[in-house]
Amino acid sequence: MGGLRKLATSFVVSGPCGVAVRDRLKHLTAQDEGVLRAVGAHQGALASGDLKTRCADGLEHGAGTWAARKRDLTGVSSSRIAGAITKATHDQWALARRCQAAHIQNLAAGIKTLRHRLSLPLGEKGTKRAAGGYRSKNEWFCKSRRLAALEARHTAAVAEWQAGRVRVVRGGKRLLNTRHHLTEAGLTEDEWRERWVAERWFLAADGESGKRFGNETIRVTPDGEVSVKLPVPLAHLANAKHGRYTLTATVAFAHRGAEWADRIEANRAVAYRIHLDTGRGRWYLTASWQRPVIPTIPLETARARGMIGVDTNADHFAAYHLDRHGNPIGGPRRFFYDLSGTADHRDAQIRHALTRLINWAGRAGVAAIGIEDLDFTAEKTREKHGRRKRFRQLISGIPTGKLKARLVSMAAEQGLAIVAVDPAYTSQWGGQHWQKPLTTPHRKMSRHDAAGIAIGRRALGHPVRRRTAPPPHDQSDRAEHRTAQATPGNRAREGTRPPTTDRPPGGPSPSGKRKREPSASNTVRDAPSTQQRVQDSLMCTG
């Protein structure tokens, strides 16, 4: 392989293990909204205090401290609400801890790159694997100051990691920082305050198997009636028995409604979350539950009926259909999307593009879709790409993690498997071996289309290049087959074919009928030359 890195083995991605559906709570009365706001604010304050206590425990956290926190919350809420709050707190602290580790790793990568480039002479050219020296003394000096700043940040981050300190905000750091940039965000102070308060509410409940309709805290009946178990300080607001408040709004899950109904009728666990969209002024109820892990199909089964190779780009998916031998079928397909605007708009664009891709894969009759196992975590650093700011913005805008999770979830519903391949050299080798041969006057091939072929062939287990190197001995294939698709059991491609019978040339066939003699060639270049070649002076060019 020379200087190329070793490629990772392709694998079938595991299917989804959870489901979430959402419906709007319509026609809520003013009293309903007041109760929901009071419950959310009360439980949100409890969640904030519990998160503060958990962060103060740091690495000293254990089963004993967890139980003590839950006992403290039970007296001002209920045991089920206390359990949901402490579990959400632990998950949030663990997420902050993982983000802290990723930040330390990113700082270490930047420091390593800066040290390497600062050690090189000015103006020294780089290679494909490592950047070169800086172009001027001024740039070298600025980067040396940045190295010192990154080293200081890295030292502080490692100290916090070892001490177990994390920096986490209920409601989100991004929304918190928006408070200082209200003009750019297009918000007034009151609008931001309303959004900030709503994000810090806690209106969620974990499911419980064996309990009525799968949840005792937030209960939804098969008819869509929603009731909430009120905490002890708000029990006077109840309008039903046992300290419950029943909303006037009903829900009906249009998507996966039958699956949801089967679970609650069997009293299987279903978790619920109620939240307010302050921009639209609408309340929503989200139901979620776990599904048994679907065993992945064998890789050979996924390859049996061909593959759809998909190359992920900043504004479209470039897909190509390949048969099981790795041969392209038809022309390239492109599924465009727009990742500008709000998060909801970007998510809708991704869903729409994936829906069209999956529908086309179903019509093509394949069993799997091949994608790149992309992860740009180590590729976004400023030190790695230097002045290539547009490129860093490009790869930062591709939602690789969310895209992969959504594709796996949507494909599983259509019975399609997802095969993840190593993304190394797919665009380079695809453009080198497939772009030009498949370009015709009526078919325009881009580098992304060729990369889709390379991804599909790698998912099928074939090499990316169209043909292997010629045999080592001579033009026959006595050593091995020349074509990459040929298997060891196939007949030779380049060798002389043995005669089917032992009859002499031109003799009678075994059936008794005489075969027609081969006709004389009508082309000048095939006929034997009987005249002396004479060059025409008129054909000479100066």
Coordinates of C-alpha atoms in Angstrom, one line a residue:
M1 CA 0.0 0.0 0.0
G2 CA 3.0 2.3 0.1
G3 CA 2.3 5.5 2.1
L4 CA -1.5 4.8 2.3
R5 CA -3.1 4.1 5.6
K6 CA -4.8 0.8 6.3
L7 CA -8.5 0.8 5.5
A8 CA -11.0 -0.2 8.1
T9 CA -13.3 -3.1 7.5
S10 CA -16.8 -2.4 6.3
F11 CA -19.7 -3.3 8.6
V12 CA -23.4 -3.3 8.8
V13 CA -24.7 -0.5 11.1
S14 CA -26.9 -1.6 14.0
G15 CA -30.5 -0.7 13.8
P16 CA -32.3 1.9 16.0
C17 CA -33.2 1.0 19.6
G18 CA -35.6 3.8 20.4
V19 CA -38.7 5.5 19.0
A20 CA -40.1 9.0 19.6
V21 CA -43.3 10.5 18.3
R22 CA -44.9 13.9 19.0
D23 CA -48.3 15.5 18.9
R24 CA -49.6 19.0 19.6
L25 CA -51.7 19.7 22.7
K26 CA -54.5 21.7 21.1
H27 CA -57.3 23.8 22.7
L28 CA -55.6 24.1 26.1
T29 CA -57.5 26.4 28.5
A30 CA -55.8 29.2 30.4
Q31 CA -56.1 27.1 33.6
D32 CA -54.4 24.2 31.8
E33 CA -51.5 26.4 30.7
G34 CA -51.2 27.9 34.2
V35 CA -51.0 24.4 35.8
L36 CA -48.4 23.2 33.3
R37 CA -46.3 26.4 33.9
A38 CA -46.5 26.0 37.7
V39 CA -45.5 22.3 37.6
G40 CA -42.7 22.9 35.1
A41 CA -41.3 25.8 37.1
H42 CA -41.5 23.9 40.4
Q43 CA -39.8 20.7 39.1
G44 CA -37.3 22.8 37.1
A45 CA -36.1 24.5 40.2
L46 CA -35.7 21.1 41.8
A47 CA -33.7 19.9 38.8
S48 CA -31.4 22.9 38.9
G49 CA -30.7 22.4 42.6
D50 CA -30.0 18.7 42.1
L51 CA -27.6 19.5 39.2
K52 CA -25.7 21.9 41.4
T53 CA -25.4 19.2 44.1
R54 CA -24.3 16.6 41.6
C55 CA -21.6 18.9 40.2
A56 CA -20.4 19.7 43.7
D57 CA -20.0 15.9 44.3
G58 CA -17.6 15.6 41.4
L59 CA -15.8 12.3 41.3
E60 CA -17.1 11.4 44.8
H61 CA -20.4 10.5 43.4
G62 CA -21.8 7.0 44.2
A63 CA -24.9 5.0 44.9
G64 CA -25.1 6.5 48.4
T65 CA -25.0 10.2 47.3
W66 CA -27.5 9.4 44.5
A67 CA -29.9 7.8 47.0
A68 CA -29.5 10.8 49.4
R69 CA -30.3 13.3 46.6
K70 CA -33.4 11.3 45.7
R71 CA -34.6 11.2 49.3
D72 CA -34.3 15.0 49.5
L73 CA -36.4 15.5 46.3
T74 CA -39.1 13.0 47.2
G75 CA -40.4 15.1 50.1
V76 CA -41.1 18.1 47.8
S77 CA -42.3 16.1 44.8
S78 CA -42.8 12.3 44.6
S79 CA -40.6 9.3 44.4
R80 CA -41.2 8.9 40.7
I81 CA -40.5 12.6 39.9
A82 CA -37.4 12.4 42.1
G83 CA -36.1 9.4 40.2
A84 CA -36.7 11.1 36.9
I85 CA -34.9 14.3 38.0
T86 CA -31.9 12.5 39.4
K87 CA -31.5 10.3 36.3
A88 CA -31.7 13.4 34.0
T89 CA -29.1 15.1 36.2
H90 CA -26.8 12.2 36.0
D91 CA -27.1 12.0 32.2
Q92 CA -26.5 15.7 31.8
W93 CA -23.4 15.5 34.0
A94 CA -22.1 12.5 32.0
L95 CA -22.7 14.4 28.7
A96 CA -20.7 17.4 30.0
R97 CA -17.9 15.0 31.0
R98 CA -17.7 13.5 27.6
C99 CA -17.7 17.0 26.0
Q100 CA -14.9 18.0 28.3
A101 CA -12.8 15.0 27.2
A102 CA -13.4 15.8 23.5
H103 CA -12.3 19.4 24.2
I104 CA -9.1 18.3 25.8
Q105 CA -8.4 16.0 22.8
N106 CA -9.0 18.9 20.4
L107 CA -6.7 21.2 22.3
A108 CA -4.0 18.5 22.3
A109 CA -4.3 18.0 18.5
G110 CA -3.9 21.8 17.9
I111 CA -0.9 22.0 20.2
K112 CA 0.8 19.1 18.3
T113 CA 0.2 20.7 15.0
L114 CA 1.5 24.1 16.1
R115 CA 4.6 22.6 17.6
H116 CA 5.4 20.8 14.4
R117 CA 4.9 23.8 12.2
L118 CA 6.9 26.1 14.5
S119 CA 9.8 23.7 14.4
L120 CA 10.2 23.9 10.6
P121 CA 12.1 26.6 8.8
L122 CA 10.1 29.5 7.3
G123 CA 8.6 28.8 3.9
E124 CA 9.2 25.0 4.0
K125 CA 6.6 23.2 1.9
G126 CA 4.3 20.6 3.6
T127 CA 3.1 17.2 2.5
K128 CA -0.3 15.6 2.2
R129 CA 0.1 14.3 5.8
A130 CA 1.7 17.2 7.5
A131 CA 1.6 21.0 7.0
G132 CA 4.8 22.9 6.2
G133 CA 6.4 25.8 7.9
Y134 CA 4.9 29.3 8.2
R135 CA 5.4 31.8 5.5
S136 CA 6.7 34.8 7.4
K137 CA 8.2 35.8 10.8
N138 CA 5.1 37.7 11.7
E139 CA 2.9 34.6 11.2
W140 CA 5.4 32.5 13.1
F141 CA 5.3 34.9 16.0
C142 CA 1.5 35.0 16.1
K143 CA 1.3 31.2 16.0
S144 CA 3.8 31.0 18.8
R145 CA 1.5 33.2 21.0
R146 CA -1.4 31.0 20.0
L147 CA 0.5 27.9 21.1
A148 CA 1.1 29.5 24.5
A149 CA -2.6 30.2 24.8
L150 CA -3.7 26.7 23.8
E151 CA -1.2 25.2 26.3
A152 CA -2.7 27.3 29.1
R153 CA -6.2 26.2 28.1
H154 CA -5.1 22.6 27.9
T155 CA -3.5 22.8 31.4
A156 CA -6.6 24.3 32.9
A157 CA -8.9 21.7 31.2
V158 CA -6.8 18.8 32.3
A159 CA -6.9 20.1 35.9
E160 CA -10.7 20.4 35.8
W161 CA -10.9 16.9 34.3
Q162 CA -8.8 15.4 37.1
A163 CA -10.8 17.2 39.8
G164 CA -14.1 16.2 38.3
R165 CA -15.4 19.7 37.6
V166 CA -17.7 20.3 34.7
R167 CA -19.3 23.4 33.3
V168 CA -23.0 22.8 32.5
V169 CA -26.0 25.1 32.2
R170 CA -29.6 24.0 32.4
G171 CA -31.2 25.6 29.3
G172 CA -28.1 25.5 27.2
K173 CA -24.9 27.6 26.9
R174 CA -25.9 28.8 23.5
L175 CA -29.2 30.3 24.7
L176 CA -27.4 31.8 27.7
N177 CA -24.9 33.6 25.5
T178 CA -27.7 34.8 23.2
R179 CA -28.7 37.1 26.1
H180 CA -25.6 39.3 25.2
H181 CA -26.5 39.3 21.4
L182 CA -30.3 40.0 21.3
T183 CA -30.0 42.3 18.3
E184 CA -28.2 39.7 16.2
A185 CA -30.7 37.0 17.3
G186 CA -33.7 39.2 16.6
L187 CA -35.1 38.9 20.1
T188 CA -36.3 41.3 22.7
E189 CA -35.3 40.8 26.3
D190 CA -38.8 39.6 27.2
E191 CA -38.8 37.1 24.4
W192 CA -35.5 35.8 25.4
R193 CA -36.6 35.6 29.0
E194 CA -39.7 33.6 28.1
R195 CA -37.6 31.1 26.0
W196 CA -35.0 30.8 28.8
V197 CA -37.6 30.1 31.5
A198 CA -39.4 27.5 29.3
E199 CA -36.1 25.7 28.5
R200 CA -35.4 25.3 32.2
W201 CA -38.7 23.7 33.0
F202 CA -38.9 20.0 33.9
L203 CA -42.1 18.3 32.6
A204 CA -40.9 14.8 31.9
A205 CA -41.5 11.3 33.3
D206 CA -39.8 8.0 32.7
G207 CA -42.0 5.0 31.7
E208 CA -42.7 2.1 34.1
S209 CA -43.5 -1.4 32.9
G210 CA -46.5 -3.0 34.6
K211 CA -48.1 0.3 35.6
R212 CA -51.3 1.5 34.1
F213 CA -50.7 2.7 30.5
G214 CA -47.0 2.5 31.1
N215 CA -46.6 5.7 33.1
E216 CA -47.9 6.9 36.5
T217 CA -46.7 10.5 36.4
I218 CA -47.8 11.5 32.9
R219 CA -50.6 9.2 31.8
V220 CA -52.1 9.1 28.4
T221 CA -55.2 6.8 27.8
P222 CA -55.9 5.0 24.5
D223 CA -58.5 7.7 23.8
G224 CA -55.8 10.4 24.0
E225 CA -56.7 11.9 27.4
V226 CA -53.7 13.4 29.2
S227 CA -53.3 13.7 33.0
V228 CA -50.4 14.7 35.1
K229 CA -49.6 13.7 38.7
L230 CA -49.0 16.9 40.6
P231 CA -46.1 17.3 43.1
V232 CA -47.1 17.6 46.8
P233 CA -46.9 21.5 47.0
L234 CA -49.2 21.8 44.0
A235 CA -51.7 19.1 45.0
H236 CA -54.4 21.8 45.6
L237 CA -54.5 22.4 41.8
A238 CA -55.8 18.8 41.1
N239 CA -59.1 18.4 39.3
A240 CA -59.2 14.6 39.4
K241 CA -58.7 11.9 42.0
H242 CA -55.3 11.0 43.7
G243 CA -53.8 14.4 43.1
R244 CA -54.0 14.3 39.3
Y245 CA -54.8 17.1 36.8
T246 CA -56.5 16.2 33.6
L247 CA -56.0 18.4 30.6
T248 CA -58.8 19.4 28.2
A249 CA -56.6 18.7 25.2
T250 CA -56.3 15.2 23.7
V251 CA -53.6 13.7 21.6
A252 CA -53.6 11.3 18.7
F253 CA -50.3 10.1 17.3
A254 CA -50.6 9.9 13.6
H255 CA -47.2 8.4 13.2
R256 CA -46.7 5.0 14.9
G257 CA -50.0 5.4 16.6
A258 CA -50.8 1.7 16.4
E259 CA -47.4 0.8 17.9
W260 CA -47.9 3.3 20.7
A261 CA -51.5 2.0 21.4
D262 CA -50.2 -1.6 21.6
R263 CA -47.7 -0.6 24.2
I264 CA -50.0 1.3 26.6
E265 CA -52.8 -1.3 26.3
A266 CA -50.2 -3.9 27.4
N267 CA -49.0 -1.6 30.2
R268 CA -45.5 -1.4 28.8
A269 CA -43.2 1.5 29.6
V270 CA -43.6 4.8 27.7
A271 CA -41.8 8.0 28.6
Y272 CA -43.4 11.4 28.1
R273 CA -42.2 15.0 27.9
I274 CA -44.3 18.1 27.7
H275 CA -42.7 21.3 26.3
L276 CA -43.6 24.7 25.1
D277 CA -42.5 26.2 21.7
T278 CA -42.3 29.9 22.7
G279 CA -41.8 31.0 19.1
R280 CA -45.1 29.5 18.0
G281 CA -46.9 29.5 21.3
R282 CA -47.7 25.8 21.1
W283 CA -47.6 23.0 23.6
Y284 CA -46.4 19.6 22.5
L285 CA -46.3 16.1 24.0
T286 CA -43.5 13.7 23.0
A287 CA -43.8 10.0 23.7
S288 CA -40.8 7.7 23.5
W289 CA -40.0 4.1 24.2
Q290 CA -37.3 1.5 23.6
R291 CA -37.5 -1.2 21.0
P292 CA -35.8 -4.6 21.1
V293 CA -32.5 -4.3 19.2
I294 CA -33.0 -5.7 15.7
P295 CA -30.2 -8.1 14.8
T296 CA -28.2 -6.9 11.8
I297 CA -28.2 -9.0 8.7
P298 CA -25.0 -10.6 7.6
L299 CA -22.7 -8.5 5.4
E300 CA -23.0 -11.2 2.6
T301 CA -26.8 -10.9 2.7
A302 CA -26.6 -7.1 2.4
R303 CA -24.4 -7.5 -0.7
A304 CA -26.5 -10.1 -2.4
R305 CA -28.7 -7.8 -4.5
G306 CA -26.2 -5.0 -5.2
M307 CA -25.7 -1.7 -3.4
I308 CA -26.5 2.0 -3.5
G309 CA -23.3 4.0 -2.8
V310 CA -24.0 7.4 -1.3
D311 CA -21.5 10.3 -1.1
T312 CA -22.4 12.9 1.5
N313 CA -21.7 16.5 0.5
A314 CA -22.5 20.0 1.9
D315 CA -25.6 20.5 -0.3
H316 CA -26.6 17.1 -1.7
F317 CA -26.3 13.3 -1.7
A318 CA -24.6 11.8 -4.7
A319 CA -25.8 8.2 -5.2
Y320 CA -25.1 5.5 -7.7
H321 CA -26.7 2.0 -8.1
L322 CA -24.3 -0.9 -8.5
D323 CA -24.9 -4.6 -9.1
R324 CA -23.4 -7.3 -6.8
H325 CA -20.3 -7.4 -9.0
G326 CA -19.6 -3.7 -8.5
N327 CA -20.7 -2.6 -12.0
P328 CA -22.6 0.8 -12.2
I329 CA -26.2 0.6 -13.4
G330 CA -27.9 3.6 -15.0
G331 CA -26.8 7.1 -14.3
P332 CA -26.0 9.1 -11.2
R333 CA -28.7 10.4 -8.9
R334 CA -28.4 13.5 -6.8
F335 CA -30.7 14.4 -3.9
F336 CA -30.3 18.1 -3.0
Y337 CA -30.9 19.8 0.4
D338 CA -30.4 23.3 1.9
L339 CA -28.6 23.4 5.3
S340 CA -29.1 27.1 5.8
G341 CA -31.7 28.6 8.2
T342 CA -33.0 27.3 11.5
A343 CA -32.3 23.8 13.0
D344 CA -35.9 22.8 12.2
H345 CA -35.5 23.8 8.6
R346 CA -32.2 21.9 8.2
D347 CA -33.7 18.8 9.8
A348 CA -36.7 18.9 7.4
Q349 CA -34.4 19.2 4.4
I350 CA -32.3 16.2 5.6
R351 CA -35.5 14.1 6.1
H352 CA -36.9 15.0 2.7
A353 CA -33.6 14.1 0.9
L354 CA -33.3 10.9 2.8
T355 CA -36.9 10.0 2.0
R356 CA -36.3 10.4 -1.7
L357 CA -33.1 8.4 -1.5
I358 CA -34.7 5.5 0.4
N359 CA -37.7 5.4 -2.0
W360 CA -35.3 5.2 -4.9
A361 CA -33.3 2.4 -3.2
G362 CA -36.6 0.5 -2.7
R363 CA -37.5 0.7 -6.4
A364 CA -33.9 -0.4 -7.4
G365 CA -34.4 -3.6 -5.4
V366 CA -31.3 -3.5 -3.3
A367 CA -31.0 -4.7 0.3
A368 CA -28.5 -2.1 1.6
I369 CA -27.2 1.4 1.2
G370 CA -23.4 2.1 1.5
I371 CA -22.3 5.3 3.3
E372 CA -19.1 6.7 4.6
D373 CA -18.3 6.4 8.3
L374 CA -17.6 10.1 8.5
D375 CA -16.3 11.8 11.6
F376 CA -14.8 15.3 11.2
T377 CA -13.9 15.7 14.9
A378 CA -10.2 15.8 14.2
E379 CA -10.5 17.7 10.9
K380 CA -12.1 21.0 12.0
T381 CA -9.1 22.5 13.9
R382 CA -7.9 25.9 12.8
E383 CA -4.3 24.7 13.1
K384 CA -4.8 21.7 10.7
H385 CA -6.3 23.7 7.8
G386 CA -4.8 27.1 8.4
R387 CA -6.3 29.7 6.2
R388 CA -8.8 27.4 4.6
K389 CA -11.7 28.9 6.5
R390 CA -14.3 28.1 3.9
F391 CA -13.3 24.4 4.0
R392 CA -13.5 24.3 7.8
Q393 CA -17.0 25.9 7.6
L394 CA -17.9 23.4 4.9
I395 CA -17.1 20.3 6.9
S396 CA -18.5 21.8 10.1
G397 CA -21.8 22.3 8.4
I398 CA -22.3 18.6 7.4
P399 CA -24.4 17.0 10.2
T400 CA -22.7 13.6 10.0
G401 CA -23.8 12.3 13.3
K402 CA -27.5 13.3 13.0
L403 CA -27.5 12.3 9.4
K404 CA -26.3 8.8 10.1
A405 CA -28.7 8.2 13.0
R406 CA -31.7 9.4 10.9
L407 CA -30.7 7.4 7.9
V408 CA -30.4 4.2 9.9
S409 CA -33.8 4.8 11.6
M410 CA -35.6 5.6 8.3
A411 CA -34.0 2.8 6.4
A412 CA -34.9 0.2 9.0
E413 CA -38.6 1.0 8.5
Q414 CA -38.2 0.1 4.8
G415 CA -36.2 -3.1 5.5
L416 CA -32.9 -1.6 4.2
A417 CA -29.6 -2.2 5.9
I418 CA -26.8 0.5 6.2
V419 CA -23.2 -0.6 5.4
A420 CA -20.6 1.9 6.7
V421 CA -17.2 2.0 4.9
D422 CA -13.9 3.7 5.5
P423 CA -14.1 7.2 3.8
A424 CA -10.4 7.2 2.9
Y425 CA -9.5 8.1 -0.7
T426 CA -13.1 7.6 -2.0
S427 CA -13.3 11.0 -3.8
Q428 CA -9.7 10.8 -5.1
W429 CA -9.9 7.2 -6.4
G430 CA -13.4 7.6 -7.6
G431 CA -12.5 10.6 -9.7
Q432 CA -9.4 8.8 -10.9
H433 CA -10.9 5.5 -12.0
W434 CA -14.6 6.2 -12.7
Q435 CA -15.3 9.9 -13.6
K436 CA -13.8 10.0 -17.1
P437 CA -14.9 6.5 -18.3
L438 CA -18.5 7.1 -17.4
T439 CA -18.7 10.6 -18.8
T440 CA -20.7 10.8 -22.1
P441 CA -22.3 13.5 -24.1
H442 CA -25.6 12.8 -22.4
R443 CA -24.3 12.0 -18.9
K444 CA -22.2 14.4 -16.9
M445 CA -20.2 12.8 -14.1
S446 CA -19.0 14.8 -11.2
R447 CA -16.3 13.9 -8.7
H448 CA -19.0 13.3 -6.1
D449 CA -20.9 10.8 -8.4
A450 CA -17.6 8.9 -8.9
A451 CA -17.1 8.9 -5.2
G452 CA -20.6 7.2 -4.8
I453 CA -19.4 4.4 -7.0
A454 CA -16.2 4.0 -5.0
I455 CA -18.2 3.9 -1.8
G456 CA -20.6 1.3 -3.2
R457 CA -17.7 -0.9 -4.5
R458 CA -16.0 -0.7 -1.1
A459 CA -19.3 -1.7 0.6
L460 CA -19.6 -4.7 -1.7
G461 CA -16.0 -5.8 -0.9
H462 CA -14.5 -4.9 -4.3
P463 CA -11.5 -2.7 -4.9
V464 CA -12.3 0.8 -6.1
R465 CA -10.3 0.7 -9.3
R466 CA -11.9 -0.8 -12.3
R467 CA -9.2 -3.3 -13.3
T468 CA -6.4 -5.0 -11.4
A469 CA -2.7 -4.8 -12.6
P470 CA -1.9 -7.0 -15.7
P471 CA -0.7 -10.5 -15.0
P472 CA 3.1 -10.8 -14.3
H473 CA 4.1 -13.3 -16.9
D474 CA 2.5 -12.5 -20.3
Q475 CA -0.8 -11.4 -21.8
S476 CA -2.6 -14.6 -20.9
D477 CA -4.0 -15.0 -17.4
R478 CA -2.3 -18.2 -16.4
A479 CA -1.1 -16.6 -13.2
E480 CA -4.4 -15.0 -12.3
H481 CA -7.5 -13.2 -13.7
R482 CA -7.0 -9.8 -15.1
T483 CA -10.5 -8.4 -14.2
A484 CA -11.3 -7.5 -10.6
Q485 CA -14.8 -9.0 -10.8
A486 CA -13.6 -12.4 -12.0
T487 CA -13.6 -15.1 -9.3
P488 CA -11.2 -18.1 -9.2
G489 CA -13.8 -20.4 -10.5
N490 CA -14.5 -18.4 -13.7
R491 CA -13.0 -19.4 -17.1
A492 CA -9.9 -17.6 -18.3
R493 CA -10.4 -14.3 -20.0
E494 CA -7.3 -13.8 -22.1
G495 CA -6.1 -17.4 -22.9
T496 CA -6.9 -19.3 -26.1
R497 CA -10.2 -21.2 -25.9
P498 CA -9.9 -25.0 -26.5
P499 CA -11.9 -26.4 -29.4
T500 CA -15.3 -27.8 -28.5
T501 CA -14.7 -30.8 -30.8
D502 CA -11.7 -32.6 -32.4
R503 CA -12.9 -32.1 -36.0
P504 CA -10.4 -30.6 -38.5
P505 CA -10.8 -27.0 -39.5
G506 CA -13.6 -26.8 -42.2
G507 CA -14.6 -30.4 -41.7
P508 CA -18.0 -31.7 -41.0
S509 CA -19.5 -31.1 -37.6
P510 CA -20.6 -34.0 -35.3
S511 CA -24.2 -33.5 -36.5
G512 CA -23.2 -34.2 -40.1
K513 CA -23.7 -30.7 -41.5
R514 CA -20.8 -28.9 -43.1
K515 CA -20.0 -25.6 -41.6
R516 CA -19.5 -22.6 -44.0
E517 CA -15.9 -21.7 -44.7
P518 CA -14.9 -18.3 -43.3
S519 CA -15.3 -15.6 -45.9
A520 CA -12.5 -13.5 -47.2
S521 CA -11.8 -10.3 -45.5
N522 CA -13.2 -7.2 -47.2
T523 CA -11.0 -4.8 -45.3
V524 CA -7.7 -3.6 -46.8
R525 CA -5.8 -3.8 -43.6
D526 CA -6.7 -7.5 -43.1
A527 CA -5.9 -8.7 -46.6
P528 CA -2.3 -9.7 -47.5
S529 CA -0.4 -7.0 -49.2
T530 CA 0.8 -7.9 -52.8
Q531 CA 1.9 -4.5 -53.9
Q532 CA 4.8 -2.4 -52.9
R533 CA 3.8 0.5 -50.6
V534 CA 4.3 3.9 -52.3
Q535 CA 4.0 7.1 -50.3
D536 CA 1.9 9.8 -52.0
S537 CA 3.6 13.2 -51.9
L538 CA 0.2 14.9 -51.6
M539 CA -0.4 13.3 -48.2
C540 CA 2.8 14.8 -46.8
T541 CA 2.3 17.7 -44.5
G542 CA 4.9 20.2 -43.5

